Short mmCIF file of C-alpha atoms in Angstrom, two decimals:
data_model
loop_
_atom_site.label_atom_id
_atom_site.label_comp_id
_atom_site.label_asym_id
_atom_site.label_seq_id
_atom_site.Cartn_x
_atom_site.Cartn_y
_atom_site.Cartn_z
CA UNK H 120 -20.04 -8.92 -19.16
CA UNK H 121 -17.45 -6.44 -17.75
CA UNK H 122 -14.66 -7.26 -15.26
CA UNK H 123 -14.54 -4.42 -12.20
CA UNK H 124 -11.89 -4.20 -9.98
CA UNK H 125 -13.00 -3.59 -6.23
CA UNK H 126 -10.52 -2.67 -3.78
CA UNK H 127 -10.12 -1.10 -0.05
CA UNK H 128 -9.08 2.35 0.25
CA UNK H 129 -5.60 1.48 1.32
CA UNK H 130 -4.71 0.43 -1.93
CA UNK H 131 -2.33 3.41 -3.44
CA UNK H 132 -2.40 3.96 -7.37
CA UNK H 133 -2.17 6.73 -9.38
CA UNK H 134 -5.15 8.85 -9.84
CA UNK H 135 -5.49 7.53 -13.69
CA UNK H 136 -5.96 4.12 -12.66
CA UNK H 137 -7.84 4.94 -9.40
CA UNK H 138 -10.60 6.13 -11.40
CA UNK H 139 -11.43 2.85 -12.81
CA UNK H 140 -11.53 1.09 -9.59
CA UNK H 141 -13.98 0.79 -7.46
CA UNK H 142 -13.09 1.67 -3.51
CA UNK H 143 -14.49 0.37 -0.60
CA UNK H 144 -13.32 3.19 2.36
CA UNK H 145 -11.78 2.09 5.61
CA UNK H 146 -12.43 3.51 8.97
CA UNK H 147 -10.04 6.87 10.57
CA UNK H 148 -10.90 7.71 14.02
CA UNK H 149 -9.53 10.84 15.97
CA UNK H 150 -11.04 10.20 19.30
CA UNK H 151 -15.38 10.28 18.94
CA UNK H 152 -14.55 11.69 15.18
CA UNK H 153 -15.11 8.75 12.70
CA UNK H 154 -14.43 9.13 9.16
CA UNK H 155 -14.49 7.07 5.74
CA UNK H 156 -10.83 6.84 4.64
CA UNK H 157 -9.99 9.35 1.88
CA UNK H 158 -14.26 10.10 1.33
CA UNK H 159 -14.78 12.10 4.70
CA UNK H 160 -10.87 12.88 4.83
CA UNK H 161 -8.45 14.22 2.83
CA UNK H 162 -4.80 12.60 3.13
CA UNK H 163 -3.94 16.08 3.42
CA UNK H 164 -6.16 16.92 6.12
CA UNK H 165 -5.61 13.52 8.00
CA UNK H 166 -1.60 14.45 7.75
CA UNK H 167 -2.21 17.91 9.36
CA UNK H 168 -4.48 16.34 12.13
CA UNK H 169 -1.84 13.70 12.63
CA UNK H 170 1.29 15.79 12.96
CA UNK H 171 -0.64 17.89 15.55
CA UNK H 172 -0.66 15.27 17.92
CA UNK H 173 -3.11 16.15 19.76
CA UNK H 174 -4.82 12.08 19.98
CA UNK H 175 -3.29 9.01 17.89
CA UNK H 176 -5.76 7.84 15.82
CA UNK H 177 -7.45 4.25 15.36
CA UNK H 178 -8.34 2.49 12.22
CA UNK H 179 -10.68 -0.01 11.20
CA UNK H 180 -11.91 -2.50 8.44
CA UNK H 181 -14.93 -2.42 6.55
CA UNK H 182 -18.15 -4.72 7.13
CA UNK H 183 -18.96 -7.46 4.97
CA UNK H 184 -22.15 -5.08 4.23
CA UNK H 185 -20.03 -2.35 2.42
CA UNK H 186 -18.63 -5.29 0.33
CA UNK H 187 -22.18 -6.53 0.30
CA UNK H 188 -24.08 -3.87 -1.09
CA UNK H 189 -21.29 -3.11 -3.89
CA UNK H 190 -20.92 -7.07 -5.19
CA UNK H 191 -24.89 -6.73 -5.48
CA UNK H 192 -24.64 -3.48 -7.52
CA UNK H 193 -21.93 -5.32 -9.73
CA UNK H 194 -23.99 -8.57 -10.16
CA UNK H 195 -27.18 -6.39 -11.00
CA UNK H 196 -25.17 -4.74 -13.75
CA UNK H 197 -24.57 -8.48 -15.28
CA UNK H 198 -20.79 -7.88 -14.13
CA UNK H 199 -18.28 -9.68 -12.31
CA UNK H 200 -15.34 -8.93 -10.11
CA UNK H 201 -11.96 -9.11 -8.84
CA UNK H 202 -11.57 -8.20 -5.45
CA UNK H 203 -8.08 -6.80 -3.84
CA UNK H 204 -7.09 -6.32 -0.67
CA UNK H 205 -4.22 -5.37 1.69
CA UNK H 206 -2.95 -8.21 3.95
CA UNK H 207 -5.05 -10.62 5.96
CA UNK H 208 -2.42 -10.53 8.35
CA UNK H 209 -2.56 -6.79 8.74
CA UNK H 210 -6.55 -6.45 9.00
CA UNK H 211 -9.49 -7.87 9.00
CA UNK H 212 -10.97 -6.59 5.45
CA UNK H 213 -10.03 -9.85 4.08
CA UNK H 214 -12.31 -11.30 6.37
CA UNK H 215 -14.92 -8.81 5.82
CA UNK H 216 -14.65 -9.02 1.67
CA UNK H 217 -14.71 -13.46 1.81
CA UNK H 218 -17.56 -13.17 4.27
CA UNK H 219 -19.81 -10.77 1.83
CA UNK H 220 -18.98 -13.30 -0.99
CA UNK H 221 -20.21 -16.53 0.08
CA UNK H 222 -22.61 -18.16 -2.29
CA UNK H 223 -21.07 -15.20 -5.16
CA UNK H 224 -18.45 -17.64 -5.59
CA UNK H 225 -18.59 -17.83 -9.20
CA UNK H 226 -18.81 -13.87 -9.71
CA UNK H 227 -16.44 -12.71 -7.15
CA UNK H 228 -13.44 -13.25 -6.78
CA UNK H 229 -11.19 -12.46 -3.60
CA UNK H 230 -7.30 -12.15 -3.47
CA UNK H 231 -5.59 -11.48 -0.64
CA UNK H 232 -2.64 -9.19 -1.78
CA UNK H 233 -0.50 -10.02 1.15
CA UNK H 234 0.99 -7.15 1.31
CA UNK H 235 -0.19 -2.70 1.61
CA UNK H 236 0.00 0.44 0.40
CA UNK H 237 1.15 1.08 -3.07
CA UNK H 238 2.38 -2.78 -3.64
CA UNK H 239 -1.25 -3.31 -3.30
CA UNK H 240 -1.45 -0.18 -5.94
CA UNK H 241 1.28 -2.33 -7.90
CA UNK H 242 -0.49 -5.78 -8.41
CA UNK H 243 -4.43 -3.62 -8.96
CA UNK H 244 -2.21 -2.07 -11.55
CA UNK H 245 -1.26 -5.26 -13.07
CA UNK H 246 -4.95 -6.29 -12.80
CA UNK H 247 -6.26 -3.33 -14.95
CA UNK H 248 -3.45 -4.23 -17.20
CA UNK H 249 -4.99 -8.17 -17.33
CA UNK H 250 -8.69 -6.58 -18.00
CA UNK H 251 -7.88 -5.01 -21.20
CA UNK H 252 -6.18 -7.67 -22.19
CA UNK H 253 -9.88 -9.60 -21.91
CA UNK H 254 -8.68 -11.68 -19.26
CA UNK H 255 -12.12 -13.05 -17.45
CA UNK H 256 -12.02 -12.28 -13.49
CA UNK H 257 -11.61 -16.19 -13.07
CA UNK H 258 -8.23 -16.07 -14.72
CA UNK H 259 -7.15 -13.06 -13.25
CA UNK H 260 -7.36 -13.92 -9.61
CA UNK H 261 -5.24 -16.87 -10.45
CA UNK H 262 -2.82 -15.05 -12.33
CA UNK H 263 -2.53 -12.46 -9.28
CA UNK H 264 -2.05 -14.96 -7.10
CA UNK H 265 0.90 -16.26 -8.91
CA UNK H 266 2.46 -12.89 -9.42
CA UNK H 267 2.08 -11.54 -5.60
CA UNK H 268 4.48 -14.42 -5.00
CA UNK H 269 6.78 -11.55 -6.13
CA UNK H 270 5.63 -8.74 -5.11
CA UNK H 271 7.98 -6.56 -2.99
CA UNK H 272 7.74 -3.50 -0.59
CA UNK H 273 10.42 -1.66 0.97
CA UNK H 274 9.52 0.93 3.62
CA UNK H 275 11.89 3.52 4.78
CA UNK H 276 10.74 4.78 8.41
CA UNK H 277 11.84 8.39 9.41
CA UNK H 278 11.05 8.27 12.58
CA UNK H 279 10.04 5.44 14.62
CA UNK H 280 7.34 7.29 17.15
CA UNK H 281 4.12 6.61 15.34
CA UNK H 282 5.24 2.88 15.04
CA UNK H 283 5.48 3.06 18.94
CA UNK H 284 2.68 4.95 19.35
CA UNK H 285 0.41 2.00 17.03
CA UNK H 286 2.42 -0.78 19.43
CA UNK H 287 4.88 -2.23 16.83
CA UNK H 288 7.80 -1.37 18.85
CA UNK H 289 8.48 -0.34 22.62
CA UNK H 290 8.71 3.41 23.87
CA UNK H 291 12.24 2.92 24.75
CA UNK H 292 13.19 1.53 21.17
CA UNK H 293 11.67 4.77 19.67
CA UNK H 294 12.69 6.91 22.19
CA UNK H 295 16.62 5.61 21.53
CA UNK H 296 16.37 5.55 17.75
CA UNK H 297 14.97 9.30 17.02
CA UNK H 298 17.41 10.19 19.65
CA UNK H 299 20.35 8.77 17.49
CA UNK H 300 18.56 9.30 14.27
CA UNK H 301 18.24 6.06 13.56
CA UNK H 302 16.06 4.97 10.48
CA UNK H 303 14.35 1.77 10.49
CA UNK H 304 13.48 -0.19 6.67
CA UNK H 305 10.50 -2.35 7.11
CA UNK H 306 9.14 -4.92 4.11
CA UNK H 307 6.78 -7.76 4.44
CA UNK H 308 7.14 -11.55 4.76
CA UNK H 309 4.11 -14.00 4.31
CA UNK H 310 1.68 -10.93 4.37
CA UNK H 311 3.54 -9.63 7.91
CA UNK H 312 5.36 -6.66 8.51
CA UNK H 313 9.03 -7.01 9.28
CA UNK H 314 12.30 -4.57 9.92
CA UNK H 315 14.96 -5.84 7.64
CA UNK H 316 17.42 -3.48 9.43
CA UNK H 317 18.64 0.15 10.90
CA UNK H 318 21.14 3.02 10.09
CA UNK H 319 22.02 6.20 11.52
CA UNK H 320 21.67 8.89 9.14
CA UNK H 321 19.58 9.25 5.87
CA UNK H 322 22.70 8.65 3.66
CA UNK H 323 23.26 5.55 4.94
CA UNK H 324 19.76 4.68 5.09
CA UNK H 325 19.32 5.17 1.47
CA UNK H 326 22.48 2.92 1.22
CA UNK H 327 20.81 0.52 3.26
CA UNK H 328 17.03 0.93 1.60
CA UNK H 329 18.71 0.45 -2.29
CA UNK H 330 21.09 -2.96 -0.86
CA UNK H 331 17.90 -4.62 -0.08
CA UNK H 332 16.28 -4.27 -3.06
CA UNK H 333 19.51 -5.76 -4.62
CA UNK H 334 18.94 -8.63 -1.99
CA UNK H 335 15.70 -9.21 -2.59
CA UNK H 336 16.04 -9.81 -6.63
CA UNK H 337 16.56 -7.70 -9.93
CA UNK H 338 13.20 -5.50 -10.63
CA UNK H 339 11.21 -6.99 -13.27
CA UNK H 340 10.64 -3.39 -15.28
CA UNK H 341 7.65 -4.84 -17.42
CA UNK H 342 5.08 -5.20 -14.48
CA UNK H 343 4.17 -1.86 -12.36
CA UNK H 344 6.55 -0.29 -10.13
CA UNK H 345 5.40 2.19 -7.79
CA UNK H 346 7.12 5.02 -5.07
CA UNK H 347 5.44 6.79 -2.20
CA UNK H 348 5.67 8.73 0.48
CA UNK H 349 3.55 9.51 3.66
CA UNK H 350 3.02 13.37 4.74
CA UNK H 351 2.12 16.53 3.14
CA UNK H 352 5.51 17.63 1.54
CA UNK H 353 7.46 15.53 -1.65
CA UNK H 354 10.37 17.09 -1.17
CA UNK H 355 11.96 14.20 0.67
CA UNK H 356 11.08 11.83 -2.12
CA UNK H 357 12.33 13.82 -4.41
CA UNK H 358 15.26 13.92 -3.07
CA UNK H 359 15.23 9.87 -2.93
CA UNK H 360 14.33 9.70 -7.09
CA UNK H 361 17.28 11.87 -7.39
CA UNK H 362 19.79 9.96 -5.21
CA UNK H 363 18.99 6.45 -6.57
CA UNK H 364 17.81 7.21 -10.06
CA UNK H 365 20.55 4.24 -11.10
CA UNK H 366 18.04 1.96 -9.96
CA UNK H 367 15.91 2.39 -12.97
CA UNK H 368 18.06 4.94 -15.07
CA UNK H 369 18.08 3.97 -18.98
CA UNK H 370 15.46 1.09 -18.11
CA UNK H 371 11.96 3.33 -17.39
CA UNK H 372 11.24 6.59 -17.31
CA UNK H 373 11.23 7.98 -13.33
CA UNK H 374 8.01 6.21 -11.47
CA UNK H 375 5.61 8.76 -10.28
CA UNK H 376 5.27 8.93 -6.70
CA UNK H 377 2.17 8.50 -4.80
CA UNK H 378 0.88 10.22 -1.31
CA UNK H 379 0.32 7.22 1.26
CA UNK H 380 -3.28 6.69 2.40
CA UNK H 381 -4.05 7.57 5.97
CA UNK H 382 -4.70 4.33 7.26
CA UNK H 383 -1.67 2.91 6.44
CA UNK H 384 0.31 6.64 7.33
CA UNK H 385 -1.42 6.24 10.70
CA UNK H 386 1.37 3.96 11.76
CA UNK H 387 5.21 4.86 9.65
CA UNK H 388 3.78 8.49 10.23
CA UNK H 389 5.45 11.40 7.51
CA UNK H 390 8.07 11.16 6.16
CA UNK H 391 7.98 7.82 4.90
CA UNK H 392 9.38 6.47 1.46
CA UNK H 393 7.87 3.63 -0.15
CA UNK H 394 9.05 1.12 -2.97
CA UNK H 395 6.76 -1.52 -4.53
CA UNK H 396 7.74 -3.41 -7.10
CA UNK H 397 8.18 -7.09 -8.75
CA UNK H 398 10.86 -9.00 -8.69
CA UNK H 399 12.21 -11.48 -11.48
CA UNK H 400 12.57 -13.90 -9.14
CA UNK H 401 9.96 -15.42 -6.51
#
């Protein structure tokens, strides 16, 4: 009996561990235009359609029947599962994923990552890790949910119009900030996104994005550590690796860096930089 690893599409990993997972798509809509997250849409092409600007688009969970029909597939194969997902507090694929479980209890098993993007990517990473290591899928949703307590993501905003545009902060907010350049670093508490503060300028932003990963406690550099950035163009990231390099210089080898998902790029919009990791400290 195997142990699979289901997740929603707004889980970032790299390609070599994406492969092994199996991905349930969320929803992208630009206007009547509905597409599967990443199956129907590139990130690419979603980037290009959302820099036009021509209509903010909407986003949406999966049904319990996607979940359904792919824990039924699993169980037929004699398998069983861990299923991850991005925050309960953030959408409603938790919901969707415990609902198509019920009375599966005992072959699949749900954990609520509390948190998006590529930290999700960090702890499915971990998870892979834990299924070579024969871990059963029992065990492994009980580790995760032990290690998650220490799970970090630090988001550095570029501009603060698509987060006005989804409604997470007022027009006059965004309209001030881009005006003064102002970037805005966002993590999560209890599953919730929060800002953690502002500065003008992308030198002291940087600054601002490396002191609260100090704050927040020293990176554990044996459990996955993942960077990212939202758009079509790395050259902004790469600037990042280079500029704060001390962060993990003589410890790992540079992380690679992973293009956002359109779901979550719908709201930071391009231009985003993204820093999952664990911390040695809960």
């Amino acid at each position: 009996m195997a142990v699979k690893i289901i997740v929603g599409s707004t889980c970032d990993v790299e390609e070599n561990i994406k492969k092994d997972l199996i991905v349930v798509p969320l929803h992208v809509t630009f206007g009547d235009e509905d597409f599967l997250d990443s199956v129907d849409i590139t990130k690419d092409e979603f980037y290009e359609r959302l820099e036009k600007k021509e209509e903010f688009p909407m986003t949406s969970q999966p049904t319990p029947v996607a979940f359904m029909d792919i824990y039924k597939e699993v169980i037929d194969n004699g398998d069983e599962a861990v299923v991850i997902v991005l925050s309960s507090k953030l959408s409603g694929t938790y919901q969707s994923a415990k609902l198509a479980s019920e009375g599966l209890e005992d072959k699949i098993f749900i954990v609520d990552s509390l948190n998006v993007s590529n930290a999700e990517g960090a702890l499915v990473d971990y998870a892979t890790r834990l299924v070579k290591e024969g871990k059963s899928a029992r065990e492994i949703k009980e580790i995760l949910d032990e290690a998650k307590k220490r799970l970090r993501l630090v988001v550095l905003v570029d501009t603060l119009e698509y987060l006005e545009k989804g409604g997470r902060i007022s027009k006059t907010s965004a309209l001030l900030g881009n005006l003064f350049s102002v970037k805005v670093l966002l993590s999560m508490k209890d599953g919730a996104i929060t800002s953690v503060g502002k500065a003008k300028g992308i030198k002291n932003a940087n600054n601002l994005f490396i002191s609260e990963i100090e704050k927040t406690g020293s990176i554990d550099f044996d459990m996955p550590i993942k960077l990212g950035y939202t758009g079509r163009d790395s050259n902004k990231i790469e600037k990042y690796l280079r500029e704060t390099k001390s962060l993990w210089e003589d410890k790992i080898s540079s992380p690679e860096f992973i293009q956002i998902v359109s779901v979550v790029g719908t709201h930071t919009g391009p231009g985003a930089l993204f820093l999952s990791y664990f911390s040695k400290e809960i």
